[in-house]
Amino acid sequence: MGSSILLVSFTLMVMLSISYEPLKWMGVNASDIPETCYHHCNQTFESSRQCFKWCQELARKDEYKIYGYPYSTNTRRVLAVLHEKGLSYNPITVNLIAGDQKKPSFLAINPFGQVPVFLDGGLKLTESRAISEYLATVHKSRGTQLLNYKSYKTMGTQRMWMAIESFEFDPLTSTLTWEQSIKPMYGLKTDYKVVNETEAKLEKVLDIYEERLKNSSFLASNSFTMADLYHLPNIQYLMDTHTKRMFENRPSVRRWVAEITARPAWKRACDVKAWYHKKKN
C-alpha cells in the first residue's frame, strides 16, 4: 500500500514538473523555440519531445552557410529570400574578381565553379532559384509568403512568371548587367553594340510587363511573391545604367520597380558592408 502511494506521489510530481517546465523536461531551450512551434507541438503530445527538438534545430539558423560574393546577382537573390524570411546565416566569401571560384578548394564544393552554394547541415544546394524555393518552402509559415500556392490557378500563374523571368527577362538583363556594371569591376570595356542589340530585345519584354502590371500590383498576383523577387538583382544594377530609362518610360513598370527595390529585405541583401561584418569564416 505504502509503495503504491509513493508511486502515485512520484508520478504526480513528474507530471507537475512537466506541466510547469515542459521544454526543460524535454531537454529543449525555450529561447530557441519559434513561437509558431508551440501550438503545433502542443497538439501532438505523443511526439512533443521530438517535435520541440525539431523546432529547436530549425531555429538554429546560423547553421545555414552560404558561399557567395556580395556583388553577385545570384548571391543577392538568395540573400533576399533569407531576409524576407528573417533567417540568419553564415556568409563565406568567394571573391569572384580574385578568381576564388576557380580554385580547387572551391571546385571541390561546386565543380561548376559558381556561386552561391548553400549548406543546410548535410544538404548542399547550388543554383540560386533552387535554393530560394527550398528556403521559401521549408519556412513557408515564416515571414513573407513568397510561394503563393493557395490554389492550382495561383500556383500556375506564379510558376509561369517565375519561368518568364528565367527564360525571357534574365538572359537579356544579365547581359546588360554584365556589360555595363560587372565588366567595369574587372577593368573591362563595355561593348555598346551588344548593349544596343540587347536593349532592343528587352523593349519587347518590358512592353509585355507593362500590360500585365497595369492590371496587377505585382507580376503573379496583387502581393509580392518569388516571381517579383527573382527580378531584383539585375534590376538593381540596371538602375545605375543607361538602361534605367527603359523601366522609367513605362509607368506601371516604374511603379513596380520602385516598390520592389524599396523592400527592407532587399536593401539588406544589397548591404555589402553587412556581409563582411557578419562574415565568420
XYZ file of N, CA and C in Angstrom:
843
model
N 0.839 -1.204 0.000
C 0.000 0.000 0.000
C 0.876 1.258 0.000
N 1.885 1.205 0.909
C 2.786 2.345 1.006
C 3.530 2.589 -0.285
N 3.987 1.494 -0.912
C 4.727 1.647 -2.170
C 3.843 2.208 -3.264
N 2.552 1.848 -3.231
C 1.608 2.365 -4.235
C 1.432 3.864 -4.078
N 1.336 4.306 -2.791
C 1.176 5.738 -2.525
C 2.410 6.506 -2.999
N 3.585 5.926 -2.729
C 4.829 6.567 -3.159
C 4.905 6.671 -4.682
N 4.453 5.612 -5.358
C 4.475 5.602 -6.819
C 3.563 6.666 -7.389
N 2.346 6.782 -6.780
C 1.386 7.793 -7.228
C 1.943 9.187 -6.992
N 2.558 9.391 -5.817
C 3.125 10.699 -5.485
C 4.233 11.078 -6.461
N 5.079 10.092 -6.753
C 6.180 10.340 -7.686
C 5.654 10.696 -9.072
N 4.612 9.966 -9.499
C 4.012 10.221 -10.812
C 3.438 11.624 -10.885
N 2.748 12.038 -9.799
C 2.163 13.378 -9.760
C 3.248 14.452 -9.819
N 4.358 14.204 -9.106
C 5.452 15.172 -9.110
C 6.045 15.324 -10.507
N 6.207 14.195 -11.185
C 6.739 14.241 -12.548
C 5.801 14.994 -13.470
N 4.493 14.695 -13.347
C 3.508 15.361 -14.205
C 3.493 16.859 -13.955
N 3.603 17.257 -12.658
C 3.614 18.680 -12.333
C 4.859 19.362 -12.897
N 6.005 18.692 -12.776
C 7.244 19.281 -13.296
C 7.177 19.425 -14.804
N 6.549 18.450 -15.450
C 6.402 18.510 -16.905
C 5.488 19.654 -17.303
N 4.389 19.818 -16.537
C 3.420 20.851 -16.887
C 3.983 22.248 -16.683
N 4.875 22.409 -15.664
C 5.432 23.731 -15.404
C 6.660 24.040 -16.261
N 7.457 23.029 -16.522
C 8.651 23.234 -17.325
C 8.759 22.163 -18.403
N 7.774 22.118 -19.308
C 7.751 21.055 -20.311
C 8.967 21.044 -21.217
N 9.446 22.216 -21.591
C 10.570 22.256 -22.512
C 11.860 21.820 -21.833
N 12.030 22.234 -20.540
C 13.222 21.830 -19.802
C 13.255 20.321 -19.646
N 12.079 19.736 -19.361
C 11.981 18.286 -19.223
C 12.363 17.581 -20.516
N 12.051 18.227 -21.629
C 12.348 17.629 -22.927
C 13.795 17.854 -23.353
N 14.530 18.638 -22.565
C 15.905 18.920 -22.950
C 15.998 19.962 -24.037
N 15.028 20.888 -24.048
C 14.958 21.912 -25.089
C 15.068 23.283 -24.451
N 15.822 24.177 -25.060
C 15.952 25.550 -24.598
C 14.786 26.368 -25.145
N 13.971 26.912 -24.244
C 12.765 27.631 -24.667
C 13.081 28.807 -25.575
N 14.227 29.456 -25.356
C 14.575 30.623 -26.172
C 14.866 30.253 -27.618
N 15.090 28.962 -27.868
C 15.379 28.510 -29.230
C 14.134 28.128 -30.007
N 12.978 28.175 -29.366
C 11.754 27.685 -29.996
C 11.002 28.812 -30.686
N 10.798 28.740 -31.989
C 9.970 29.736 -32.677
C 8.553 29.716 -32.113
N 7.949 30.874 -31.997
C 6.613 30.967 -31.402
C 5.597 30.103 -32.131
N 5.737 29.991 -33.447
C 4.768 29.223 -34.229
C 4.813 27.733 -33.916
N 5.885 27.283 -33.266
C 6.005 25.857 -32.956
C 5.117 25.438 -31.789
N 4.850 26.351 -30.871
C 4.151 25.971 -29.650
C 2.806 25.313 -29.927
N 1.986 25.969 -30.740
C 0.647 25.429 -30.994
C 0.732 24.074 -31.667
N 1.575 23.970 -32.685
C 1.688 22.713 -33.428
C 2.157 21.581 -32.527
N 3.206 21.816 -31.769
C 3.776 20.749 -30.944
C 2.869 20.369 -29.783
N 2.152 21.338 -29.239
C 1.257 21.036 -28.117
C 0.037 20.230 -28.539
N -0.208 20.169 -29.844
C -1.320 19.363 -30.340
C -0.891 17.931 -30.636
N 0.391 17.651 -30.474
C 0.902 16.304 -30.775
C 1.695 15.797 -29.584
N 1.004 15.627 -28.439
C 1.683 15.300 -27.181
C 2.492 14.019 -27.277
N 1.977 13.046 -28.039
C 2.672 11.765 -28.095
C 4.060 11.893 -28.716
N 4.310 12.983 -29.446
C 5.634 13.173 -30.034
C 6.156 14.583 -29.747
N 5.717 15.155 -28.614
C 6.087 16.530 -28.298
C 7.588 16.724 -28.203
N 8.247 15.792 -27.537
C 9.687 15.945 -27.361
C 10.393 16.015 -28.712
N 10.042 15.104 -29.583
C 10.651 15.092 -30.917
C 10.298 16.361 -31.678
N 9.055 16.793 -31.530
C 8.577 17.974 -32.245
C 9.335 19.223 -31.808
N 9.444 19.425 -30.481
C 10.130 20.609 -29.991
C 11.614 20.583 -30.335
N 12.211 19.407 -30.281
C 13.623 19.313 -30.640
C 13.822 19.636 -32.125
N 12.871 19.205 -32.948
C 12.942 19.528 -34.376
C 12.845 21.037 -34.577
N 11.925 21.661 -33.848
C 11.764 23.109 -33.955
C 13.027 23.833 -33.496
N 13.632 23.300 -32.444
C 14.861 23.919 -31.944
C 15.952 23.856 -33.001
N 16.081 22.712 -33.641
C 17.097 22.574 -34.682
C 16.801 23.512 -35.846
N 15.505 23.631 -36.165
C 15.105 24.510 -37.259
C 15.442 25.957 -36.935
N 15.350 26.288 -35.639
C 15.590 27.667 -35.220
C 17.069 28.029 -35.200
N 17.928 27.050 -35.230
C 19.369 27.319 -35.213
C 19.839 27.662 -36.621
N 19.403 28.821 -37.059
C 19.603 29.151 -38.458
C 21.021 29.609 -38.782
N 21.832 29.827 -37.759
C 23.223 30.163 -38.034
C 23.956 28.978 -38.636
N 23.331 27.807 -38.603
C 23.934 26.647 -39.234
C 23.876 26.764 -40.757
N 22.991 27.607 -41.272
C 22.970 27.839 -42.706
C 24.282 28.523 -43.106
N 24.908 27.998 -44.121
C 26.113 28.621 -44.651
C 25.884 28.938 -46.120
N 26.377 30.084 -46.529
C 26.240 30.446 -47.934
C 27.584 30.937 -48.465
N 28.106 30.186 -49.428
C 29.315 30.592 -50.136
C 28.871 31.520 -51.264
N 29.356 32.736 -51.245
C 28.927 33.668 -52.273
C 29.794 34.903 -52.318
N 29.338 35.871 -53.095
C 30.038 37.139 -53.252
C 28.975 38.226 -53.176
N 29.149 39.220 -52.311
C 28.070 40.181 -52.068
C 27.675 41.035 -53.263
N 28.515 41.071 -54.298
C 28.175 41.814 -55.517
C 27.504 40.921 -56.564
N 27.469 39.627 -56.301
C 26.907 38.658 -57.247
C 25.383 38.735 -57.271
N 24.820 38.806 -58.478
C 23.358 38.850 -58.598
C 22.717 37.584 -58.042
N 23.313 36.444 -58.305
C 22.732 35.186 -57.837
C 22.839 35.036 -56.326
N 23.932 35.531 -55.755
C 24.058 35.517 -54.292
C 23.000 36.413 -53.671
N 22.806 37.578 -54.240
C 21.823 38.520 -53.690
C 20.395 37.969 -53.774
N 20.136 37.170 -54.779
C 18.797 36.579 -54.903
C 18.484 35.718 -53.669
N 19.444 34.901 -53.268
C 19.255 34.047 -52.091
C 19.216 34.886 -50.817
N 20.067 35.899 -50.732
C 20.070 36.762 -49.551
C 18.720 37.447 -49.375
N 18.102 37.831 -50.484
C 16.789 38.473 -50.403
C 15.766 37.546 -49.758
N 15.796 36.274 -50.127
C 14.866 35.303 -49.534
C 15.164 35.129 -48.049
N 16.426 34.995 -47.700
C 16.802 34.840 -46.291
C 16.291 36.014 -45.461
N 16.426 37.220 -45.983
C 15.976 38.397 -45.242
C 14.454 38.533 -45.243
N 13.792 38.172 -46.332
C 12.323 38.199 -46.347
C 11.763 37.233 -45.305
N 12.487 36.155 -45.051
C 12.060 35.149 -44.079
C 12.612 35.405 -42.679
N 13.444 36.411 -42.538
C 14.013 36.709 -41.230
C 14.965 35.644 -40.733
N 15.718 35.042 -41.643
C 16.643 33.967 -41.295
C 18.075 34.492 -41.246
N 18.855 33.975 -40.306
C 20.261 34.352 -40.241
C 21.106 33.280 -40.907
N 22.351 33.604 -41.172
C 23.193 32.703 -41.952
C 24.658 33.067 -41.732
N 25.520 32.170 -42.123
C 26.964 32.375 -42.032
C 27.512 32.582 -43.439
N 27.872 33.817 -43.824
C 28.379 34.072 -45.173
C 29.862 33.744 -45.295
N 30.220 33.065 -46.359
C 31.614 32.717 -46.634
C 31.966 33.293 -48.002
N 32.895 34.213 -48.037
C 33.192 34.955 -49.257
C 33.979 34.142 -50.274
N 33.471 34.141 -51.497
C 34.183 33.596 -52.651
C 34.416 34.792 -53.568
N 35.613 35.335 -53.550
C 35.912 36.556 -54.299
C 36.008 36.241 -55.791
N 34.973 36.599 -56.520
C 34.921 36.280 -57.945
C 35.953 37.062 -58.743
N 36.229 38.289 -58.331
C 37.205 39.102 -59.055
C 38.609 38.526 -58.885
N 38.879 37.989 -57.703
C 40.190 37.381 -57.437
C 40.303 35.973 -58.010
N 39.171 35.431 -58.495
C 39.196 34.101 -59.101
C 39.069 32.952 -58.118
N 38.531 33.238 -56.928
C 38.378 32.173 -55.924
C 37.533 31.014 -56.431
N 36.587 31.312 -57.322
C 35.669 30.278 -57.816
C 36.371 29.238 -58.685
N 37.594 29.529 -59.110
C 38.347 28.605 -59.962
C 39.368 27.781 -59.175
N 39.485 28.067 -57.899
C 40.467 27.368 -57.076
C 39.973 25.962 -56.728
N 40.881 24.998 -56.630
C 40.493 23.614 -56.311
C 39.666 23.494 -55.036
N 39.961 24.335 -54.046
C 39.229 24.258 -52.777
C 37.749 24.555 -52.968
N 37.428 25.514 -53.864
C 36.016 25.812 -54.111
C 35.411 24.842 -55.111
N 36.175 24.432 -56.102
C 35.665 23.468 -57.081
C 35.315 22.141 -56.419
N 35.938 21.855 -55.290
C 35.590 20.647 -54.539
C 34.204 20.776 -53.926
N 33.768 22.023 -53.710
C 32.435 22.281 -53.158
C 31.408 22.355 -54.277
N 31.751 23.059 -55.350
C 30.880 23.149 -56.521
C 31.723 23.033 -57.789
N 31.733 21.869 -58.412
C 32.556 21.647 -59.616
C 32.249 22.605 -60.760
N 31.056 23.223 -60.733
C 30.708 24.174 -61.789
C 31.374 25.532 -61.567
N 31.935 25.731 -60.385
C 32.650 26.973 -60.111
C 31.757 28.193 -60.071
N 30.545 28.024 -59.543
C 29.596 29.134 -59.495
C 29.092 29.352 -58.071
N 28.726 30.598 -57.792
C 28.094 30.928 -56.517
C 26.650 31.320 -56.794
N 25.788 31.143 -55.790
C 26.085 30.703 -54.427
C 26.056 29.185 -54.283
N 26.642 28.745 -53.165
C 26.471 27.374 -52.693
C 25.881 27.485 -51.298
N 24.837 26.722 -51.050
C 24.097 26.814 -49.784
C 24.203 25.496 -49.031
N 24.543 25.585 -47.754
C 24.653 24.396 -46.912
C 23.662 24.470 -45.766
N 22.858 23.429 -45.633
C 21.940 23.278 -44.504
C 22.273 21.940 -43.864
N 23.180 21.969 -42.894
C 23.639 20.715 -42.314
C 24.354 19.900 -43.377
N 23.856 18.693 -43.619
C 24.468 17.825 -44.623
C 23.944 18.042 -46.027
N 22.978 18.955 -46.181
C 22.409 19.224 -47.509
C 23.185 20.337 -48.193
N 23.594 20.107 -49.427
C 24.275 21.126 -50.224
C 23.444 21.422 -51.461
N 23.168 22.704 -51.682
C 22.402 23.120 -52.853
C 23.170 24.179 -53.625
N 23.056 24.118 -54.948
C 23.560 25.174 -55.815
C 22.379 25.695 -56.635
N 22.615 26.722 -57.415
C 21.589 27.389 -58.235
C 20.680 28.247 -57.345
N 20.739 29.546 -57.553
C 20.053 30.487 -56.666
C 18.546 30.284 -56.596
N 17.921 29.925 -57.699
C 16.470 29.756 -57.684
C 16.062 28.486 -56.940
N 16.857 27.435 -57.064
C 16.573 26.201 -56.322
C 16.725 26.442 -54.822
N 17.770 27.163 -54.443
C 17.987 27.492 -53.030
C 16.839 28.349 -52.513
N 16.437 29.318 -53.306
C 15.361 30.230 -52.903
C 14.058 29.484 -52.662
N 13.714 28.575 -53.559
C 12.471 27.824 -53.401
C 12.557 26.858 -52.221
N 13.727 26.313 -51.986
C 13.915 25.437 -50.823
C 13.636 26.212 -49.539
N 14.240 27.387 -49.404
C 14.053 28.193 -48.200
C 12.603 28.638 -48.041
N 11.987 29.051 -49.136
C 10.598 29.511 -49.073
C 9.647 28.385 -48.711
N 9.987 27.159 -49.074
C 9.146 26.002 -48.758
C 9.359 25.544 -47.321
N 10.615 25.428 -46.903
C 10.922 24.995 -45.534
C 10.341 25.976 -44.519
N 10.401 27.264 -44.840
C 9.947 28.303 -43.910
C 8.679 28.983 -44.429
N 7.771 28.198 -44.976
C 6.579 28.774 -45.604
C 5.682 29.524 -44.623
N 5.716 29.164 -43.335
C 4.864 29.830 -42.348
C 5.557 31.018 -41.698
N 6.737 31.344 -42.159
C 7.530 32.412 -41.545
C 7.734 33.558 -42.531
N 7.643 34.783 -42.035
C 7.956 35.948 -42.850
C 7.048 36.112 -44.059
N 7.594 36.676 -45.118
C 6.836 36.927 -46.341
C 6.474 35.617 -47.032
N 5.228 35.510 -47.450
C 4.775 34.307 -48.164
C 5.168 34.436 -49.632
N 6.309 33.893 -49.963
C 6.872 34.073 -51.304
C 6.311 33.111 -52.335
N 5.794 31.976 -51.884
C 5.201 30.997 -52.797
C 3.696 30.962 -52.553
N 2.954 31.614 -53.422
C 1.504 31.725 -53.258
C 0.823 30.570 -53.984
N 0.742 29.438 -53.295
C 0.168 28.240 -53.906
C -1.166 27.879 -53.252
N -2.010 28.881 -53.057
C -3.291 28.649 -52.394
C -4.255 27.855 -53.272
N -4.043 27.903 -54.561
C -4.884 27.145 -55.482
C -4.037 26.764 -56.688
N -4.579 25.872 -57.521
C -3.854 25.489 -58.732
C -3.655 26.688 -59.651
N -4.644 27.586 -59.672
C -4.551 28.759 -60.542
C -3.446 29.703 -60.088
N -3.396 29.978 -58.772
C -2.349 30.875 -58.277
C -0.973 30.245 -58.444
N -0.896 28.931 -58.237
C 0.373 28.236 -58.429
C 0.815 28.334 -59.887
N -0.113 28.075 -60.803
C 0.213 28.117 -62.220
C 0.657 29.492 -62.668
N -0.046 30.522 -62.189
C 0.306 31.894 -62.559
C 1.681 32.266 -62.036
N 1.945 31.902 -60.784
C 3.250 32.247 -60.222
C 4.377 31.488 -60.908
N 4.170 30.206 -61.140
C 5.209 29.421 -61.816
C 5.465 29.956 -63.228
N 4.414 30.419 -63.882
C 4.566 30.979 -65.222
C 5.475 32.205 -65.199
N 5.222 33.133 -64.255
C 6.025 34.348 -64.205
C 7.442 34.084 -63.711
N 7.611 33.077 -62.896
C 8.964 32.686 -62.496
C 9.737 32.155 -63.704
N 9.031 31.417 -64.562
C 9.664 30.894 -65.779
C 9.954 32.023 -66.770
N 9.037 32.981 -66.871
C 9.255 34.121 -67.763
C 10.502 34.889 -67.338
N 10.657 35.068 -66.041
C 11.870 35.741 -65.546
C 13.123 34.982 -65.963
N 13.081 33.664 -65.805
C 14.261 32.837 -66.079
C 14.627 32.794 -67.557
N 13.603 32.724 -68.428
C 13.871 32.476 -69.846
C 13.730 33.697 -70.756
N 12.997 34.713 -70.315
C 12.789 35.897 -71.154
C 13.503 37.135 -70.605
N 13.376 37.350 -69.306
C 13.923 38.563 -68.688
C 15.396 38.417 -68.314
N 15.732 37.344 -67.624
C 17.088 37.195 -67.087
C 18.183 37.149 -68.156
N 18.023 36.399 -69.252
C 19.113 36.361 -70.240
C 19.481 37.745 -70.777
N 18.477 38.574 -70.993
C 18.727 39.915 -71.529
C 19.302 40.847 -70.471
N 18.682 40.870 -69.304
C 19.149 41.789 -68.261
C 20.497 41.357 -67.684
N 20.769 40.060 -67.686
C 22.087 39.602 -67.229
C 23.182 40.083 -68.176
N 22.882 40.053 -69.474
C 23.844 40.557 -70.462
C 24.095 42.045 -70.255
N 23.019 42.794 -70.042
C 23.147 44.237 -69.835
C 23.869 44.558 -68.533
N 23.596 43.775 -67.500
C 24.288 43.971 -66.223
C 25.774 43.669 -66.373
N 26.077 42.586 -67.059
C 27.475 42.210 -67.280
C 28.225 43.299 -68.047
N 27.630 43.763 -69.123
C 28.311 44.740 -69.973
C 28.500 46.091 -69.279
N 27.487 46.534 -68.547
C 27.515 47.898 -68.017
C 27.956 48.013 -66.559
N 27.771 46.948 -65.784
C 28.076 47.033 -64.353
C 29.217 46.127 -63.912
N 29.227 44.894 -64.400
C 30.213 43.921 -63.927
C 31.550 44.061 -64.647
N 31.512 44.238 -65.963
C 32.769 44.390 -66.713
C 33.672 45.487 -66.134
N 33.117 46.665 -65.816
C 33.971 47.707 -65.234
C 34.654 47.274 -63.937
N 34.023 46.380 -63.174
C 34.649 45.884 -61.947
C 35.924 45.110 -62.259
N 35.942 44.472 -63.426
C 37.105 43.685 -63.853
C 38.078 44.505 -64.701
N 37.768 45.778 -64.885
C 38.622 46.624 -65.709
C 38.436 46.391 -67.191
N 37.284 45.826 -67.575
C 36.998 45.536 -68.979
C 36.110 46.623 -69.578
N 36.151 46.759 -70.898
C 35.363 47.776 -71.583
C 33.983 47.248 -71.964
N 32.995 48.104 -71.819
C 31.629 47.763 -72.207
C 31.512 47.712 -73.727
N 30.842 46.685 -74.225
C 30.587 46.561 -75.664
C 29.210 47.172 -75.929
N 29.194 48.406 -76.410
C 27.926 49.115 -76.578
C 27.109 48.579 -77.747
N 27.740 47.896 -78.655
C 26.991 47.244 -79.731
C 26.108 46.142 -79.130
N 26.674 45.370 -78.220
C 25.906 44.325 -77.531
C 24.805 44.957 -76.688
N 25.113 46.061 -76.025
C 24.122 46.749 -75.193
C 22.936 47.189 -76.039
N 23.192 47.822 -77.164
C 22.112 48.321 -78.017
C 21.255 47.184 -78.574
N 21.898 46.119 -78.999
C 21.160 44.974 -79.539
C 20.302 44.314 -78.458
N 20.839 44.214 -77.264
C 20.112 43.564 -76.168
C 18.960 44.433 -75.686
N 19.175 45.735 -75.635
C 18.107 46.643 -75.216
C 16.925 46.582 -76.182
N 17.199 46.430 -77.459
C 16.120 46.330 -78.446
C 15.238 45.118 -78.162
N 15.850 44.034 -77.738
C 15.088 42.825 -77.393
C 14.339 43.010 -76.072
N 14.962 43.705 -75.128
C 14.328 43.922 -73.823
C 13.102 44.819 -73.936
N 13.099 45.723 -74.910
C 11.939 46.606 -75.120
C 10.658 45.786 -75.246
N 10.717 44.734 -76.029
C 9.533 43.903 -76.268
C 9.082 43.196 -74.991
N 10.039 42.734 -74.206
C 9.710 42.053 -72.944
C 9.060 43.032 -71.973
N 9.624 44.225 -71.864
C 9.083 45.208 -70.928
C 7.714 45.724 -71.361
N 7.438 45.715 -72.659
C 6.096 46.083 -73.124
C 5.059 45.096 -72.588
N 5.416 43.829 -72.565
C 4.519 42.799 -72.030
C 4.352 42.981 -70.525
N 5.438 43.302 -69.838
C 5.373 43.548 -68.398
C 4.472 44.749 -68.098
N 4.587 45.775 -68.906
C 3.775 46.975 -68.695
C 2.288 46.647 -68.764
N 1.894 45.859 -69.737
C 0.484 45.482 -69.871
C 0.025 44.655 -68.675
N 0.846 43.742 -68.235
C 0.500 42.917 -67.076
C 0.353 43.772 -65.819
N 1.296 44.679 -65.603
C 1.320 45.463 -64.367
C 0.305 46.605 -64.354
N -0.336 46.855 -65.471
C -1.451 47.809 -65.476
C -2.631 47.258 -64.689
N -2.735 45.942 -64.653
C -3.894 45.293 -64.038
C -3.553 44.478 -62.796
N -2.302 44.508 -62.384
C -1.889 43.727 -61.219
C -0.786 44.474 -60.482
N -0.872 44.521 -59.169
C 0.139 45.235 -58.384
C 1.522 44.622 -58.564
N 1.532 43.295 -58.658
C 2.786 42.570 -58.862
C 2.586 41.581 -60.001
N 3.623 40.866 -60.371
C 3.539 40.030 -61.569
C 2.581 38.858 -61.442
N 2.672 38.113 -60.345
C 1.871 36.895 -60.226
C 0.530 37.125 -59.554
N 0.429 38.197 -58.769
C -0.804 38.471 -58.025
C -0.740 39.904 -57.526
N -1.613 40.242 -56.594
C -1.589 41.581 -56.014
C -0.724 41.657 -54.766
N 0.071 40.630 -54.531
C 1.024 40.649 -53.421
C 2.402 40.231 -53.931
N 3.428 40.667 -53.239
C 4.813 40.374 -53.602
C 5.099 38.887 -53.435
N 5.665 38.267 -54.464
C 5.986 36.842 -54.411
C 7.385 36.605 -54.980
N 7.748 35.344 -55.035
C 9.044 34.966 -55.582
C 9.199 35.425 -57.034
N 8.095 35.483 -57.756
C 8.154 35.913 -59.157
C 8.720 37.323 -59.274
N 8.386 38.179 -58.318
C 8.923 39.541 -58.308
C 10.357 39.552 -57.784
N 10.577 38.819 -56.715
C 11.896 38.800 -56.075
C 12.996 38.388 -57.047
N 12.711 37.398 -57.885
C 13.724 36.910 -58.825
C 14.272 38.014 -59.725
N 13.475 39.037 -60.000
C 13.890 40.114 -60.901
C 14.851 41.110 -60.251
N 14.873 41.157 -58.931
C 15.552 42.242 -58.228
C 17.047 42.398 -58.522
N 17.838 41.326 -58.536
C 19.287 41.521 -58.679
C 19.709 42.291 -59.932
N 19.181 41.914 -61.084
C 19.566 42.620 -62.309
C 18.960 44.015 -62.378
N 17.717 44.146 -61.927
C 17.090 45.470 -61.940
C 17.912 46.451 -61.113
N 18.370 46.019 -59.953
C 19.130 46.907 -59.072
C 20.361 47.473 -59.781
N 21.088 46.614 -60.461
C 22.273 47.090 -61.190
C 21.888 48.008 -62.345
N 20.832 47.650 -63.054
C 20.452 48.429 -64.236
C 19.915 49.813 -63.886
N 19.481 50.013 -62.639
C 19.019 51.332 -62.222
C 20.157 52.353 -62.176
N 21.386 51.876 -62.246
C 22.548 52.774 -62.265
C 23.201 52.823 -63.647
N 22.450 52.419 -64.670
C 22.981 52.423 -66.033
C 22.032 53.177 -66.966
N 22.455 53.307 -68.209
C 21.624 53.975 -69.212
C 20.326 53.206 -69.457
N 20.314 51.912 -69.168
C 19.125 51.073 -69.383
C 17.981 51.460 -68.451
N 18.275 52.197 -67.411
C 17.257 52.617 -66.441
C 16.065 53.274 -67.122
N 16.325 54.029 -68.184
C 15.253 54.766 -68.872
C 14.163 53.834 -69.381
N 14.535 52.596 -69.734
C 13.569 51.654 -70.291
C 12.526 51.253 -69.252
N 12.918 51.205 -68.012
C 11.989 50.887 -66.931
C 11.178 52.123 -66.537
N 11.819 53.273 -66.563
C 11.146 54.500 -66.138
C 10.171 55.024 -67.179
N 10.360 54.670 -68.444
C 9.470 55.146 -69.506
C 8.132 54.416 -69.534
N 7.994 53.395 -68.722
C 6.750 52.624 -68.641
C 6.169 52.806 -67.240
N 5.087 53.560 -67.094
C 4.559 53.942 -65.776
C 4.307 52.774 -64.827
N 3.699 51.717 -65.316
C 3.385 50.586 -64.437
C 4.642 49.828 -64.036
N 5.553 49.681 -64.981
C 6.834 49.034 -64.672
C 7.619 49.893 -63.684
N 7.607 51.207 -63.893
C 8.320 52.125 -62.996
C 7.774 52.024 -61.572
N 6.456 51.973 -61.437
C 5.834 51.845 -60.115
C 6.227 50.537 -59.454
N 6.209 49.456 -60.219
C 6.571 48.128 -59.708
C 8.028 48.082 -59.262
N 8.915 48.608 -60.092
C 10.343 48.618 -59.761
C 10.592 49.409 -58.479
N 9.955 50.566 -58.368
C 10.141 51.391 -57.169
C 9.695 50.651 -55.917
N 8.599 49.916 -56.037
C 8.062 49.215 -54.866
C 8.923 48.030 -54.452
N 9.355 47.225 -55.402
C 10.107 46.027 -55.021
C 11.538 46.361 -54.589
N 12.145 47.383 -55.177
C 13.517 47.737 -54.780
C 13.558 48.469 -53.441
N 12.404 48.953 -52.980
C 12.349 49.655 -51.690
C 12.130 48.714 -50.511
N 11.938 47.434 -50.771
C 11.678 46.494 -49.679
C 12.889 46.423 -48.738
N 12.646 46.492 -47.425
C 13.745 46.441 -46.448
C 14.627 45.207 -46.609
N 14.015 44.061 -46.900
C 14.795 42.827 -47.060
C 15.765 42.954 -48.229
N 15.328 43.598 -49.295
C 16.205 43.755 -50.448
C 17.346 44.717 -50.139
N 17.067 45.773 -49.420
C 18.125 46.711 -49.043
C 19.187 46.015 -48.197
N 18.744 45.118 -47.320
C 19.707 44.371 -46.509
C 20.508 43.395 -47.375
N 19.854 42.819 -48.371
C 20.549 41.885 -49.269
C 21.658 42.581 -50.053
N 21.500 43.868 -50.310
C 22.483 44.632 -51.085
C 23.537 45.311 -50.214
N 23.442 45.133 -48.916
C 24.359 45.787 -47.984
C 25.684 45.025 -47.936
N 26.635 45.461 -48.739
C 27.927 44.770 -48.836
C 28.685 44.824 -47.512
N 28.647 45.964 -46.837
C 29.347 46.090 -45.552
C 28.803 45.100 -44.532
N 27.494 44.889 -44.552
C 26.885 43.949 -43.611
C 27.369 42.528 -43.878
N 27.553 42.184 -45.152
C 28.066 40.849 -45.500
C 29.420 40.613 -44.840
N 30.333 41.565 -45.008
C 31.682 41.386 -44.469
C 31.710 41.520 -42.945
N 30.823 42.351 -42.409
C 30.747 42.491 -40.948
C 30.238 41.211 -40.314
N 29.315 40.546 -41.022
C 28.705 39.325 -40.497
C 29.609 38.123 -40.685
N 30.530 38.196 -41.644
C 31.343 37.047 -42.028
C 32.072 36.444 -40.837
N 31.932 35.124 -40.706
C 32.545 34.422 -39.583
C 33.735 33.586 -40.017
N 33.754 33.184 -41.283
C 34.827 32.291 -41.739
C 35.847 33.049 -42.582
